[in-house]
Coordinates of C-alpha atoms and ligand atoms in Angstrom, one line a residue:
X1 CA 0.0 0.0 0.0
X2 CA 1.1 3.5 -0.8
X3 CA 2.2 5.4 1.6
X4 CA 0.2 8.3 1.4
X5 CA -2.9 5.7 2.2
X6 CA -0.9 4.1 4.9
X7 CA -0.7 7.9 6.3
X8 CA -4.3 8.5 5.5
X9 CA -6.0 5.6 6.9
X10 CA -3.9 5.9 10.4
X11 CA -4.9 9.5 10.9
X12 CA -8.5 8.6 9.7
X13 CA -8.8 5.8 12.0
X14 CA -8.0 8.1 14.9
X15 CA -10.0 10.9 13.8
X16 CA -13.0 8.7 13.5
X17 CA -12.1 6.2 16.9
X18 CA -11.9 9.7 18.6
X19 CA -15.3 11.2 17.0
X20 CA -16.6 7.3 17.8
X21 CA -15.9 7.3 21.1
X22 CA -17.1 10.5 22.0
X23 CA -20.1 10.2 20.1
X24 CA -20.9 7.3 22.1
X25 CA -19.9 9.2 25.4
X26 CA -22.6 11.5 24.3
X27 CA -25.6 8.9 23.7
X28 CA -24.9 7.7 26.5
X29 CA -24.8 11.1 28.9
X30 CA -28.1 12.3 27.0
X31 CA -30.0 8.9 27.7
X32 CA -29.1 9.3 31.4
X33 CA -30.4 13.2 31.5
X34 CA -33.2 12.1 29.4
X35 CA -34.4 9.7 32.0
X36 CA -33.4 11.9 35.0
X37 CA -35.1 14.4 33.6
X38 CA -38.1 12.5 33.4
X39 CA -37.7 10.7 36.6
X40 CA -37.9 14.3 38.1
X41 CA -41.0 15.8 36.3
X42 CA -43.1 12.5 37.2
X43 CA -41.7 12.8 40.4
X44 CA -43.0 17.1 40.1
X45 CA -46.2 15.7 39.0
X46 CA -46.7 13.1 41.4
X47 CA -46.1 15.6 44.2
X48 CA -48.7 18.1 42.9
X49 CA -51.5 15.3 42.1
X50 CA -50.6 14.3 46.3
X51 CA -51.2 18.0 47.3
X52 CA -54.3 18.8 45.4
X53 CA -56.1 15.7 44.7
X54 CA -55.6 12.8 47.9
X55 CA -58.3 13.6 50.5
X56 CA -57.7 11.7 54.2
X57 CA -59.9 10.7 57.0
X58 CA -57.3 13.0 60.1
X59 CA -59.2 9.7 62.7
X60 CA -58.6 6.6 60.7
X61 CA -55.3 8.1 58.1
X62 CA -56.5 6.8 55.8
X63 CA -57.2 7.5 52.0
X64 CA -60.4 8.4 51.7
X65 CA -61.3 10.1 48.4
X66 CA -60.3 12.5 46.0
X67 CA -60.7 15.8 44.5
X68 CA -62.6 13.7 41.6
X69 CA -62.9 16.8 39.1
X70 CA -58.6 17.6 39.7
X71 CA -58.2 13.9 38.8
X72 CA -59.8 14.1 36.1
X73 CA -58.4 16.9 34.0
X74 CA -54.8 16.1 35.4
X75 CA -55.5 12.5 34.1
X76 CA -56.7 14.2 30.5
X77 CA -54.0 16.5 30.8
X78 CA -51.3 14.0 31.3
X79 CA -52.9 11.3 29.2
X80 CA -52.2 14.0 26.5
X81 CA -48.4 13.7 27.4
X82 CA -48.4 10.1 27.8
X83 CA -48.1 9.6 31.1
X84 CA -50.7 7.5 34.0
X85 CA -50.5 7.0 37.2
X86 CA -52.3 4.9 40.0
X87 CA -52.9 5.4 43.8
X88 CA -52.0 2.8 46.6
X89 CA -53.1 2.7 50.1
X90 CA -51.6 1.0 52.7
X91 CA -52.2 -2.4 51.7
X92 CA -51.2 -1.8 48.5
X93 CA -54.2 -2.4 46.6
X94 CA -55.1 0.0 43.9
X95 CA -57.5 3.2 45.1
X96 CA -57.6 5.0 42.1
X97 CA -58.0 4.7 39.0
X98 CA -61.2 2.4 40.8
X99 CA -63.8 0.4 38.7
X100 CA -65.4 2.9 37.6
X101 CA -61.6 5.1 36.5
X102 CA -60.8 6.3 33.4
X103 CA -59.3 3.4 31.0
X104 CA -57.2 5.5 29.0
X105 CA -55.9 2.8 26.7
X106 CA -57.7 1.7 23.8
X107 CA -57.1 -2.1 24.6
X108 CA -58.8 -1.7 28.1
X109 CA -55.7 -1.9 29.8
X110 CA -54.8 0.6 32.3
X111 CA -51.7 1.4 34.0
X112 CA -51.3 -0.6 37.6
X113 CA -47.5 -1.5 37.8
X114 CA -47.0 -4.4 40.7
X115 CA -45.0 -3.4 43.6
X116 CA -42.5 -5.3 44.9
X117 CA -42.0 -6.2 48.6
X118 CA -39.1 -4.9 48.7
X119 CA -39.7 -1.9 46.8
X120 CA -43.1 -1.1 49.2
X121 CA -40.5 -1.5 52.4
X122 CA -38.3 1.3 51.1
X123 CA -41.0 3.4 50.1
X124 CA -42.4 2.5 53.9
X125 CA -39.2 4.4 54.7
X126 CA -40.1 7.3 52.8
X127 CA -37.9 6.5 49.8
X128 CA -39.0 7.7 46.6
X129 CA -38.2 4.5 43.8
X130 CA -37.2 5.8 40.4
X131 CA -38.2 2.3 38.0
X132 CA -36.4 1.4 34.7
X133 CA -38.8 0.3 31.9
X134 CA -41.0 -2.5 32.7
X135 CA -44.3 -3.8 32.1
X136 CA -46.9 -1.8 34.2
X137 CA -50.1 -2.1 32.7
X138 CA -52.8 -4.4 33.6
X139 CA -55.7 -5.8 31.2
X140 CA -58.7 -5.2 33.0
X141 CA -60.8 -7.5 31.9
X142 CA -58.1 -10.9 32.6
X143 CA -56.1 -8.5 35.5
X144 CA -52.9 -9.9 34.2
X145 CA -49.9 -7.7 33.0
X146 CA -49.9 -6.9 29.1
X147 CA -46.6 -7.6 28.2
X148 CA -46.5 -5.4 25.3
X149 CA -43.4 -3.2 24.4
X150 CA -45.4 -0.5 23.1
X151 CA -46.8 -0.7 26.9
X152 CA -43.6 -0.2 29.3
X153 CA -43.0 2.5 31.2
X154 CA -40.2 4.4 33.2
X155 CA -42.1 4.8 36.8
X156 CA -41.8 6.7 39.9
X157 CA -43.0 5.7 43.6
X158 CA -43.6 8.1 45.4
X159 CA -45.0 7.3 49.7
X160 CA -47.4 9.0 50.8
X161 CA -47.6 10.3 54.3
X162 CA -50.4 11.8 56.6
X163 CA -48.8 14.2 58.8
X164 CA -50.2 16.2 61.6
X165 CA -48.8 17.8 64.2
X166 CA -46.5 15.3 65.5
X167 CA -48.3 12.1 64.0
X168 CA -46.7 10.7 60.4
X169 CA -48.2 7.6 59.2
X170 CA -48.2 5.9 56.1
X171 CA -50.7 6.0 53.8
X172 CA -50.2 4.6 50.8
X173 CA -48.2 5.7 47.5
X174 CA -48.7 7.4 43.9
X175 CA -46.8 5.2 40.9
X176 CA -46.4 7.0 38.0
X177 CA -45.3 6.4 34.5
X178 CA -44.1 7.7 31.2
X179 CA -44.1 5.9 28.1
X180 CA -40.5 4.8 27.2
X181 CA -40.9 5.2 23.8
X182 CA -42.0 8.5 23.9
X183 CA -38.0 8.6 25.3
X184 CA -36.5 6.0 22.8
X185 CA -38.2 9.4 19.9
X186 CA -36.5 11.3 22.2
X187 CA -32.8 9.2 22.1
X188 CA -33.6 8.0 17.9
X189 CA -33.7 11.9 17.2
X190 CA -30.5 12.8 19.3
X191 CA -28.8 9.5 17.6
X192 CA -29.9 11.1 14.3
X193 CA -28.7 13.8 14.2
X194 CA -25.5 12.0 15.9
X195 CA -25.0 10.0 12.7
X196 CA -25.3 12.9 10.8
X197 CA -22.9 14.8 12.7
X198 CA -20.5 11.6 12.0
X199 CA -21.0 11.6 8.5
X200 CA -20.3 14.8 8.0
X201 CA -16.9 14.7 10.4
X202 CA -16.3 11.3 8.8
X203 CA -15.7 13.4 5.4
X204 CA -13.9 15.9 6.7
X205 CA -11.4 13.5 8.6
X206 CA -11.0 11.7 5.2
X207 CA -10.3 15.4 4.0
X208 CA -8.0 16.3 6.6
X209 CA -6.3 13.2 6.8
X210 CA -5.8 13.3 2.9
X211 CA -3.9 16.8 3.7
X212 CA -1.7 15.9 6.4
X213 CA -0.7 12.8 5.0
X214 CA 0.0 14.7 1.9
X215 CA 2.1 17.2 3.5
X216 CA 4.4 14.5 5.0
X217 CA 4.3 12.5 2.1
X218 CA 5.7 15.6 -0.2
X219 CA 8.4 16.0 2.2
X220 CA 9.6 12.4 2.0
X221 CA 9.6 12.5 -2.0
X222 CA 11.6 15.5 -2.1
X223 CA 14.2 12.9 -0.1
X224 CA 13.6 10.0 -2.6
X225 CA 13.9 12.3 -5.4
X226 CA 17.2 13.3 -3.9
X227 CA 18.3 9.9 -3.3
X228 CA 17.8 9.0 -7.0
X229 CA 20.2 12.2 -8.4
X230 CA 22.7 11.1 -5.9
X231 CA 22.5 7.6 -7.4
X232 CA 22.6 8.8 -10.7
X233 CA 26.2 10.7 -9.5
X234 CA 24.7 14.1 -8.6
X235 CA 26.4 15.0 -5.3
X236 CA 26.0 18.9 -5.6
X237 CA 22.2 18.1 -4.2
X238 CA 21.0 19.4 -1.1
X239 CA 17.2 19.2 0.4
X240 CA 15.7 21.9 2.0
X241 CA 15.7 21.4 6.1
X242 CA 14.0 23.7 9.0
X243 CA 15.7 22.0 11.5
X244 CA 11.8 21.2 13.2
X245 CA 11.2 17.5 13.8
X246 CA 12.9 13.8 12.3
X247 CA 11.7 14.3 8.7
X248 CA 14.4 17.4 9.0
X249 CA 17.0 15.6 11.0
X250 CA 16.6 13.1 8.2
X251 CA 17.4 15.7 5.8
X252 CA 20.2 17.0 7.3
X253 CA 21.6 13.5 7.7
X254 CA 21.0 13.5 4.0
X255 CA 23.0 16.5 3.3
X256 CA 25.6 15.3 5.7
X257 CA 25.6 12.1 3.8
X258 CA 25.6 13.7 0.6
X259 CA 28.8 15.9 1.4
X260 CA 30.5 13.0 2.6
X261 CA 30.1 11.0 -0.8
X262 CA 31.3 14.2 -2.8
X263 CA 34.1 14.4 -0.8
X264 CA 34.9 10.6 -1.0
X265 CA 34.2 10.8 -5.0
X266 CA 36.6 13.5 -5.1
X267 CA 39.4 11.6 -3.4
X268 CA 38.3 8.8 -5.4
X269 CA 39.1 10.5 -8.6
X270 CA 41.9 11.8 -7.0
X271 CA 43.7 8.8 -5.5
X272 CA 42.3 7.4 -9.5
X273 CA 44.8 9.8 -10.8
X274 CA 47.6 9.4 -8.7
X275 CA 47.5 6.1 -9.3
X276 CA 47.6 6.3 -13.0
X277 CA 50.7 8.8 -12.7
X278 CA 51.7 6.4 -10.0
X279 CA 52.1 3.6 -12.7
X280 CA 53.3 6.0 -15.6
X281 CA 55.9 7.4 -13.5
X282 CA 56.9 4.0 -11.9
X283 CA 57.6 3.2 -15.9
X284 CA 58.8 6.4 -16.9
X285 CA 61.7 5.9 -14.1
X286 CA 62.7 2.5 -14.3
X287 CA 62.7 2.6 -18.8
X288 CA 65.6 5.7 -18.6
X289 CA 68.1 4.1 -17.0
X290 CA 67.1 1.1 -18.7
X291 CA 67.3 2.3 -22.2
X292 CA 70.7 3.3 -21.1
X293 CA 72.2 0.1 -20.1
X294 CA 70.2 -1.2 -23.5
X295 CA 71.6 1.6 -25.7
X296 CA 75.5 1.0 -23.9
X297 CA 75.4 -2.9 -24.4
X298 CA 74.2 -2.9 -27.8
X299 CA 77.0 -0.6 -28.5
X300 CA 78.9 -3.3 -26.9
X301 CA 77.8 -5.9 -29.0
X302 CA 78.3 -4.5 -32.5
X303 CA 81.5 -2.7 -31.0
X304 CA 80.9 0.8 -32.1
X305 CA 82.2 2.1 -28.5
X306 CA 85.8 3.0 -28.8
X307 CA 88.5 1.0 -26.7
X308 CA 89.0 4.3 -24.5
X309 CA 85.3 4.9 -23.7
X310 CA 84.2 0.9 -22.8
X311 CA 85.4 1.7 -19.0
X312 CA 83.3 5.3 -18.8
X313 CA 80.7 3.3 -20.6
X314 CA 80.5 0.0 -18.1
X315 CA 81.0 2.9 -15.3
X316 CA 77.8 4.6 -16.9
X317 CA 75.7 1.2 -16.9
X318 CA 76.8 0.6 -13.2
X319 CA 75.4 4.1 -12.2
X320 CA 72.2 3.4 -14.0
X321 CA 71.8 -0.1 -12.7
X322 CA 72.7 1.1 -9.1
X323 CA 69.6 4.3 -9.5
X324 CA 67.9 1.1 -10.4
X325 CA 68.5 -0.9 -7.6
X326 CA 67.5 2.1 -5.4
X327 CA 64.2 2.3 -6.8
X328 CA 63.4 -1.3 -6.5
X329 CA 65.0 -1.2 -2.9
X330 CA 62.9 2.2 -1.9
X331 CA 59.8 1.4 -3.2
X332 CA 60.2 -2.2 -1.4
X333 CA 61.4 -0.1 1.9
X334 CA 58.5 2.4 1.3
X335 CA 55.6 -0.8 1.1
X336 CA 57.3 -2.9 4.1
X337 CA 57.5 0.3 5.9
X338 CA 53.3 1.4 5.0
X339 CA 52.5 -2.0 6.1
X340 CA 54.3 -2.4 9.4
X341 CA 57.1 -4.8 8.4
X342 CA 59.9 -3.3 9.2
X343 CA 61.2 -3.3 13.2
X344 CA 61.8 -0.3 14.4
X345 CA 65.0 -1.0 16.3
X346 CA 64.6 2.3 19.0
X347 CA 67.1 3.6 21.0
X348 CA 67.5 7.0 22.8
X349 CA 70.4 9.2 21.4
X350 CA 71.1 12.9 21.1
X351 CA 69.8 14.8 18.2
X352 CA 71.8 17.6 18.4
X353 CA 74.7 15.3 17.5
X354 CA 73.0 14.0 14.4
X355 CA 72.0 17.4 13.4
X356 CA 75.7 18.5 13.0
X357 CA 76.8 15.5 11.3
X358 CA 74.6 15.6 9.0
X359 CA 74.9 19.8 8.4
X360 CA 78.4 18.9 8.2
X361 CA 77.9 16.2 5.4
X362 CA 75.6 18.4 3.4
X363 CA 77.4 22.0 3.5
X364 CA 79.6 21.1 0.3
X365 CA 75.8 20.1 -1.4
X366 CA 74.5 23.2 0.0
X367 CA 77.5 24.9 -1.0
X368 CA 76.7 24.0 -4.7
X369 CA 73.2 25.6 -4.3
X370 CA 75.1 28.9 -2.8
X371 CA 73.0 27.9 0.9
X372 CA 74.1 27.8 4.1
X373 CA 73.0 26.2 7.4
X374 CA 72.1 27.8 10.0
X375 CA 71.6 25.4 13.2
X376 CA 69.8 26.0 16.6
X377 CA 69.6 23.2 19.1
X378 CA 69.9 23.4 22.5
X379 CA 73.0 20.9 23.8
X380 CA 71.5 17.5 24.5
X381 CA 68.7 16.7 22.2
X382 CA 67.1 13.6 23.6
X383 CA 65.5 11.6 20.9
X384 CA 64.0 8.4 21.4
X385 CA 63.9 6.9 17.5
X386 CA 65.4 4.3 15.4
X387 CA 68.8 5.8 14.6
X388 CA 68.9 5.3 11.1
X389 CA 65.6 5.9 9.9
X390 CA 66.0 9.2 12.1
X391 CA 69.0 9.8 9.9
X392 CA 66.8 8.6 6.8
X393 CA 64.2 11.0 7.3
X394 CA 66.3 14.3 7.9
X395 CA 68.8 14.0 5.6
X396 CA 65.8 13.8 2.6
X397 CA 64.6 17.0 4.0
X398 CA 67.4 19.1 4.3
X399 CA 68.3 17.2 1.0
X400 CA 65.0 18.8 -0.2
X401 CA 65.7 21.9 1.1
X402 CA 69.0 22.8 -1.3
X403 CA 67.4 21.1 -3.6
X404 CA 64.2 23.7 -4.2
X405 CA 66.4 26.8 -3.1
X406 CA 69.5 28.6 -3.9
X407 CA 71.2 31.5 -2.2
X408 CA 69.5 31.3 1.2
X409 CA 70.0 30.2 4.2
X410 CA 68.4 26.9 5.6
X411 CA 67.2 27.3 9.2
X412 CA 67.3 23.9 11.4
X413 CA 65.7 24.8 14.5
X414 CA 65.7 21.6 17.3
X415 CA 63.7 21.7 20.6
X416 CA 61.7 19.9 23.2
X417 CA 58.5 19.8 24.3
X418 CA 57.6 17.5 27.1
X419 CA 57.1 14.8 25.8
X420 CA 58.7 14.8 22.1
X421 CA 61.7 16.2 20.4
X422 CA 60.9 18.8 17.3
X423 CA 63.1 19.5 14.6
X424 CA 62.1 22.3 11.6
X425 CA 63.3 22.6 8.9
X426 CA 62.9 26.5 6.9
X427 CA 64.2 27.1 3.7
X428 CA 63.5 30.2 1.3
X429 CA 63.4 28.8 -1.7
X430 CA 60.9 27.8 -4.3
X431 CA 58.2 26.7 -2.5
X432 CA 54.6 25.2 -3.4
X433 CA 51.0 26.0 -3.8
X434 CA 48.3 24.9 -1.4
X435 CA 47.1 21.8 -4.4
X436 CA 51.4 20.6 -4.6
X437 CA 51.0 20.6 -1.0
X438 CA 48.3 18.2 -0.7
X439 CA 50.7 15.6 -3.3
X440 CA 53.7 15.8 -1.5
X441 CA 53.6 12.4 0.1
X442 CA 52.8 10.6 -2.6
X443 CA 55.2 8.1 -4.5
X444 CA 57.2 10.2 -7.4
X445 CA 54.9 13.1 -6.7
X446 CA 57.3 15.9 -7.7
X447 CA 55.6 19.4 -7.6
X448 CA 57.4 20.4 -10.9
X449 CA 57.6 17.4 -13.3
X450 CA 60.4 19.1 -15.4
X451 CA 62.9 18.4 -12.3
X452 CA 62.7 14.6 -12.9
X453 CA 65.8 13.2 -14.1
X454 CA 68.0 15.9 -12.5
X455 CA 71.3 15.5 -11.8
X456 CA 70.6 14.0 -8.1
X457 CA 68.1 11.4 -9.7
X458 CA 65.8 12.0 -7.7
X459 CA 62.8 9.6 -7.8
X460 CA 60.2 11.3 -5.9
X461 CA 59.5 8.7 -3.2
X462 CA 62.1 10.7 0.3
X463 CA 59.4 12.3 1.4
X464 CA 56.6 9.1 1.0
X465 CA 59.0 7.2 2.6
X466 CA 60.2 9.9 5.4
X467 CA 56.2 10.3 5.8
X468 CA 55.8 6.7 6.5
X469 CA 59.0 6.0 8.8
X470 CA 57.5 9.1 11.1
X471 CA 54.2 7.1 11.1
X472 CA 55.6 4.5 12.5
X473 CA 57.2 6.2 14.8
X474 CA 54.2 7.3 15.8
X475 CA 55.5 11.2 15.0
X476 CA 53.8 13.6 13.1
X477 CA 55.0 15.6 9.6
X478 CA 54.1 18.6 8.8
X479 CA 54.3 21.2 6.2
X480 CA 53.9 24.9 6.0
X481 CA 54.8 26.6 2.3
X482 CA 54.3 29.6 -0.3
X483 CA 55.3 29.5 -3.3
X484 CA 58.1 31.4 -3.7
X485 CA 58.3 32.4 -0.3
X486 CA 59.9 28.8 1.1
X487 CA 58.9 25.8 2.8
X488 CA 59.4 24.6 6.7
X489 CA 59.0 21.2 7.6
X490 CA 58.3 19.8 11.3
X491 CA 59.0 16.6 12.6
X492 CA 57.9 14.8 15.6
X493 CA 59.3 12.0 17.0
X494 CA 57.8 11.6 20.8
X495 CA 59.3 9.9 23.6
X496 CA 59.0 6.6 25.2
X497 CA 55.0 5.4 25.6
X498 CA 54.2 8.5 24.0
X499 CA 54.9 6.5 20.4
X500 CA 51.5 5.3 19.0
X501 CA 52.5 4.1 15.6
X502 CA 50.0 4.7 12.9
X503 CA 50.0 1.8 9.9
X504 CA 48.3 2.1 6.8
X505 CA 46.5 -0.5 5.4
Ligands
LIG601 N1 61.7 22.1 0.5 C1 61.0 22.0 -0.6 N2 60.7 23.1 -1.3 C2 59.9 23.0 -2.4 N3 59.4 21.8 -2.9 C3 59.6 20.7 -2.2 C4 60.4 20.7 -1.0 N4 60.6 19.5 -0.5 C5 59.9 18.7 -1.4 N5 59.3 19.4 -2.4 C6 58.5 18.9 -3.5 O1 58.0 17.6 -3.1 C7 58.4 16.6 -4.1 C8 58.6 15.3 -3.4 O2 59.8 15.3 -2.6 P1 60.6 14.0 -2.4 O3 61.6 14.2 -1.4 O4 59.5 13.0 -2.1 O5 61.1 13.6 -3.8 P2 62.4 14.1 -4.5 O6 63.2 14.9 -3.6 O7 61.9 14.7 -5.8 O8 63.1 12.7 -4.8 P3 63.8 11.7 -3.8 O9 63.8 12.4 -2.5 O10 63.1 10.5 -3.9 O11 65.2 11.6 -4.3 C9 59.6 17.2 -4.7 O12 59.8 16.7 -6.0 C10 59.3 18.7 -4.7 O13 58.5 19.1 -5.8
LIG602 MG1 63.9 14.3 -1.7

């Protein structure tokens, strides 16, 4: 089923369970009035037909007659309005209507409900006895009840005492009766008009539920809608939230969800791409050297080198085959390292030692680029780090740093914090835009592709590797550059229980 009729027939059913119940509340209520109502107006009547029309003998208390002509017209007058009544005395036997009374009904029946015992006991106690329909009229010619519907009544008792003075005695007791189907036309009109009253809220529910369901239907469509253009690879989509109740939340998730998957489909595309330059430049590196040694041995083979040349030539072929070798070896280091393979073998030394040594080794490089060092490190440098890889990772970034600048001075700044030892390293040289940045630790990423091949040989895979080795160190690398302006790179390497290596998968 749809949902929109799923929606409909819920908030139907409880629009019409609500108008159901109440409407029964109501029947119910009015019946009860109706009969109270009547209860009290025989119960008026029976009082008045006591004061005017029951006439008693002050010696004997008895009943002794009655104000014939009041009976009379009150018994026309009621009969008019449906309702009869009777007189008791104090045996309970029937005083009025007598023998010779009115038989109002047209069968020759007349209205004598039989008391019960216990009923005449409690109206012995002056207790006035309001009676639920039941049969109450007599045929008069076979004195047996006339069980007819059309013939019940609702009744009142009411006692009757003589009172004088002091004296109260009882003297008998006035029944009298209303029709109850002159109330049932009463309770079919107010049900009438009831079932109207439903009908026409029934249609309105069906109306109203038709609209809210609607409403909330609408709002979930605009999600499926969106769901279907971010299937079809539409991720600049966004739905329309006021932050108001789940339907919202649910959009918001949406739009959460949605920014999540453009992001991920960007690096996607991205890692796509890196990975095709990853392969092209993996080729382009190992076919130079390659063609070399190809180039020098086929030379070698037809002798066309010259005697002389054979030993610059086999020197050439070595150089190429070692760059070769280094490749092979780094990337192997680089994917042993990435996947946690490599032991770390730790021990706590001082950096500020390292930091010479290896200024020292690189001032003729640095020399060549017209830099200079410039070193600040306080005297002990505790480092807790595998030694070499320390050395590794360092020596590529200073490396990098005459590399990309010339005439400037190269600033390596070591400290301590408390629980890790910090080494930057600022040169002023070419630098890098935010996007070469975000490449930098990928394999044979180089920032300017004209610089591959230069005379270092330089692969493009220090600073993946460095990256990797401070992983596992559980260090941090980090890199602040302008173009232009220079580059500063920060290590991390933190001390003892402080190293939470980080491996890639
Ligand atoms: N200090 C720097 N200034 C400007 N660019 C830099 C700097 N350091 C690194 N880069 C950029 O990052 C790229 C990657 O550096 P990385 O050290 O990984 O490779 P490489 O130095 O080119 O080769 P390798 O270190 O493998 O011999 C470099 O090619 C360069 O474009
Ligand atoms: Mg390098």
């Amino acid at each position: 089923m749809k949902l929109i009729y799923q929606q409909m027939l819920s908030f139907f059913a409880v629009i019409i369970t609500v108008i159901v119940v109440l409407g029964f509340a109501f029947i119910r209520t009015t019946k009860t009035m109706i009969y109270q109502n009547s209860w009290q107006q025989l119960q008026q009547y029976a009082t008045s037909i006591e004061k005017e029309a029951i006439r008693y003998n002050t010696r004997t208390h008895k009943v002794v007659g009655f104000n014939q002509q009041f009976l009379n017209d009150s018994t026309a007058i009621l009969r008019d309005q449906h309702i009869h009544f009777s007189v008791y005395d104090a045996n309970k036997k029937i005083v009025y209507p007598n023998s010779l009374g009115l038989s109002n009904m047209p069968t020759g029946s007349f209205y004598a409900p039989s008391i019960s015992s216990s009923d005449w006991k409690k109206l012995k106690n002056n207790k006035t006895i309001t009676k639920s329909p039941h049969v109450s009229f007599k045929s008069r010619s076979q004195d047996r009840p006339v069980n007819k519907p059309s013939l019940k009544t609702i009744d009142v008792l009411v006692p009757l005492f003589y009172k004088s003075g002091s004296t109260k005695k009882f003297v008998g007791a006035i029944s009298i009766g209303s029709f109850e189907q002159t109330l049932q036309a009463n309770e079919q009109q107010i049900e009438n008009n009831l079932f109207i009253a439903l009908l026409v809220s029934g249609i309105a529910a069906l109306l109203l539920s038709f609209i809210l369901a609607r409403y909330s239907v609408r709002r979930i469509n605009r999600l499926r809608y969106a769901t279907h253009s971010v299937a079809s690879g539409d991720f600049d989509i966004q739905v329309d939230s006021n932050h108001k109740d789940e339907i919202d939340d649910l959009a918001d998730d949406f739009n959460g969800m949605v920014g999540s998957l453009r992001a991920s489909d960007e690096e996607i595309k991205r890692q796509e791409k890196r990975r095709r330059e990853f392969m092209a430049d993996a080729a382009h590196e190992m076919r130079t050297p390659l063609t070399t040694i190809n180039g020098i041995l086929e030379g070698l083979a037809y002798d066309v080198i010259p005697e002389e040349d054979k030993g610059h030539s086999i020197e050439l072929m070595q150089n190429e085959t070692k760059r070769l070798i280094r490749l092979v070896n780094e990337n192997l280091d680089y994917e042993k390292i990435r996947t946690g393979q490599i032991a770390l073998n730790k021990t706590n030394f001082d950096g500020t030692e390292v930091l010479n040594n290896l200024v020292e080794q690189l001032t003729k490089k640095a020399a060549a680029a017209k830099d200079t060092f410039k070193l600040t490190a306080p005297d002990q440098l505790p480092v807790w780090a595998d030694y070499d890889r320390f050395v590794q990772v360092l020596f590529n970034i200073m490396q990098n740093a005459i590399q990309f600048s010339q005439d400037s001075v190269i600033e390596v700044t070591a400290k301590r914090t408390e629980h890790a030892a910090v080494i930057a390293v600022q040169d002023h040289g070419i630098g890098m835009t935010p996007d070469q940045v975000k490449n930098i630790w990928e394999r044979y990423y180089k920032a300017d592709p004209s610089r591959k091949n230069t005379k270092y040989g330089e692969s493009g895979l220090g600073l993946a590797i460095s990256h990797q080795l401070v992983q596992q160190h559980g260090g941090t690398i980090d890199v602040a550059s302008e173009a232009n302006q220079g580059t500063c790179f920060t290590v991390t390497f933190p001390d003892e229980g402080f190293d939470k290596p980080i491996i890639e998968d």
